[in-house]
Coordinates of C-alpha atoms in Angstrom, one line a residue:
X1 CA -16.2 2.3 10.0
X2 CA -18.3 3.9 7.0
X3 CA -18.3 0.7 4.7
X4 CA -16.6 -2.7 3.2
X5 CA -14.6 -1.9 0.2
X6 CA -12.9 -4.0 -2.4
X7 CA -10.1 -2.1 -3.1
X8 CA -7.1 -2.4 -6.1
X9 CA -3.9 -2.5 -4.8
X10 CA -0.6 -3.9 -5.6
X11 CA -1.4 -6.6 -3.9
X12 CA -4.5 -7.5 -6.0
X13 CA -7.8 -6.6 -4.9
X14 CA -8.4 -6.5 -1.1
X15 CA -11.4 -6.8 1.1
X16 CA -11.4 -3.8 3.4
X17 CA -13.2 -1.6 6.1
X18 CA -13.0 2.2 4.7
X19 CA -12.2 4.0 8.4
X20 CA -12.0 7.4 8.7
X21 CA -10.1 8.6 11.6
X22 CA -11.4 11.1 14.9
X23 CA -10.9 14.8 13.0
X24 CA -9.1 15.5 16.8
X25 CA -5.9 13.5 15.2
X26 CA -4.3 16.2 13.4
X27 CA -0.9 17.4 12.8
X28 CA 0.6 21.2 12.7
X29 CA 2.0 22.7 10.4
X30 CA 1.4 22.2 6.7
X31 CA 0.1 18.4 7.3
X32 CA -3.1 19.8 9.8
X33 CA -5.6 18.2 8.4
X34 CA -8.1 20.4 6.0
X35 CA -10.8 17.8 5.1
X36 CA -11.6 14.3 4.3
X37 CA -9.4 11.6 5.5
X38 CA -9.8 8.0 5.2
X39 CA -7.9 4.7 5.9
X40 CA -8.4 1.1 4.7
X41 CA -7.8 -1.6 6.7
X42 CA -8.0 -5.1 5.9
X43 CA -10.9 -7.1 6.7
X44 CA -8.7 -10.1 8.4
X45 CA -8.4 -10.4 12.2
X46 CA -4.4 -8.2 11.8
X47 CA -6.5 -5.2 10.0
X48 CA -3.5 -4.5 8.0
X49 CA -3.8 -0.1 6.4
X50 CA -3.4 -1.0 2.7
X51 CA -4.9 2.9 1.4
X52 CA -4.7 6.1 3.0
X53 CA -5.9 9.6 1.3
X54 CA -6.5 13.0 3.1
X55 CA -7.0 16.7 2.5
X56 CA -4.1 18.4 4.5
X57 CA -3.1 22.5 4.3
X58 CA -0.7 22.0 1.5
X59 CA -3.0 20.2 -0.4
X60 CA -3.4 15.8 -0.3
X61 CA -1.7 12.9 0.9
X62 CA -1.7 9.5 -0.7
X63 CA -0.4 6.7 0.4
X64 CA -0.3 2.8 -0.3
X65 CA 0.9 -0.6 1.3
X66 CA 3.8 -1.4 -0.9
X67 CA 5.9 -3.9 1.3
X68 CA 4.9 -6.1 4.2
X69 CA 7.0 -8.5 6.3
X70 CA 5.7 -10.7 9.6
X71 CA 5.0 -13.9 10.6
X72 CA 2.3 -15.5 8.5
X73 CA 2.0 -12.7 6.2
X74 CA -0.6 -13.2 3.7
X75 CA -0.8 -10.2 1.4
X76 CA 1.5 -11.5 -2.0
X77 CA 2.5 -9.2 -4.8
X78 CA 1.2 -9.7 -7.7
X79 CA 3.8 -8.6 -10.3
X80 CA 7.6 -8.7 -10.8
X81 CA 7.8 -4.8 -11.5
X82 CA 5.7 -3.6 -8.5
X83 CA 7.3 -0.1 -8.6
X84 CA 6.7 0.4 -12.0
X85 CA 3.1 -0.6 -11.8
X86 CA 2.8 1.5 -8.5
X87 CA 4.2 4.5 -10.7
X88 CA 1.9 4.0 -13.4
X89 CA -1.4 3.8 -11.3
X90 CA -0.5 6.9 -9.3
X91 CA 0.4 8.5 -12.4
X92 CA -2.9 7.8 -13.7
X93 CA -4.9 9.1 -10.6
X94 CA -6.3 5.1 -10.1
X95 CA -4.8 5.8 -6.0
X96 CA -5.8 8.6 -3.9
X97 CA -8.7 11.3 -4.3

């Protein structure tokens, strides 16, 4: 773990712990990783990855929790047009690097 975050997401803001996984879990190909990558996890007992971003060959991945489903699932969205605000954030750069 490198820290506790409070991150945006379309779920609201969430308390997480910023990870950032062993640099020996790579893929080939254009995804091999080229840099920096880092996961958020919640900071509940399921540890839930709500965030990803990482430097790969081609360039960076993004990536964020839009749906959930499970037993007891606590994370709620917070607006009707989720994929319209989803859009609009990564659109403005406010997800990822």
């Amino acid at each position: 773990m490198i820290s506790e975050e409070r991150v945006d997401t379309p779920f609201g803001k969430v308390d997480t712990f910023k990870c950032s996984p062993s640099r020996e879990l790579t893929l080939k190909g254009s995804f091999e990783r080229r840099g920096d990558a880092f996961v958020w996890f919640t900071k509940d007992e399921r540890h839930i990855p709500v965030k990803f971003v990482g430097k790969v060959k081609i360039g960076s991945i993004s990536a964020v929790l839009v749906s959930a489903k499970g037993k007891s699932f606590q994370l709620k969205r917070r607006e009707e047009k989720l994929e319209e605000k989803i859009k609009e954030k990564f659109l403005e750069g406010n997800y990822g690097f």
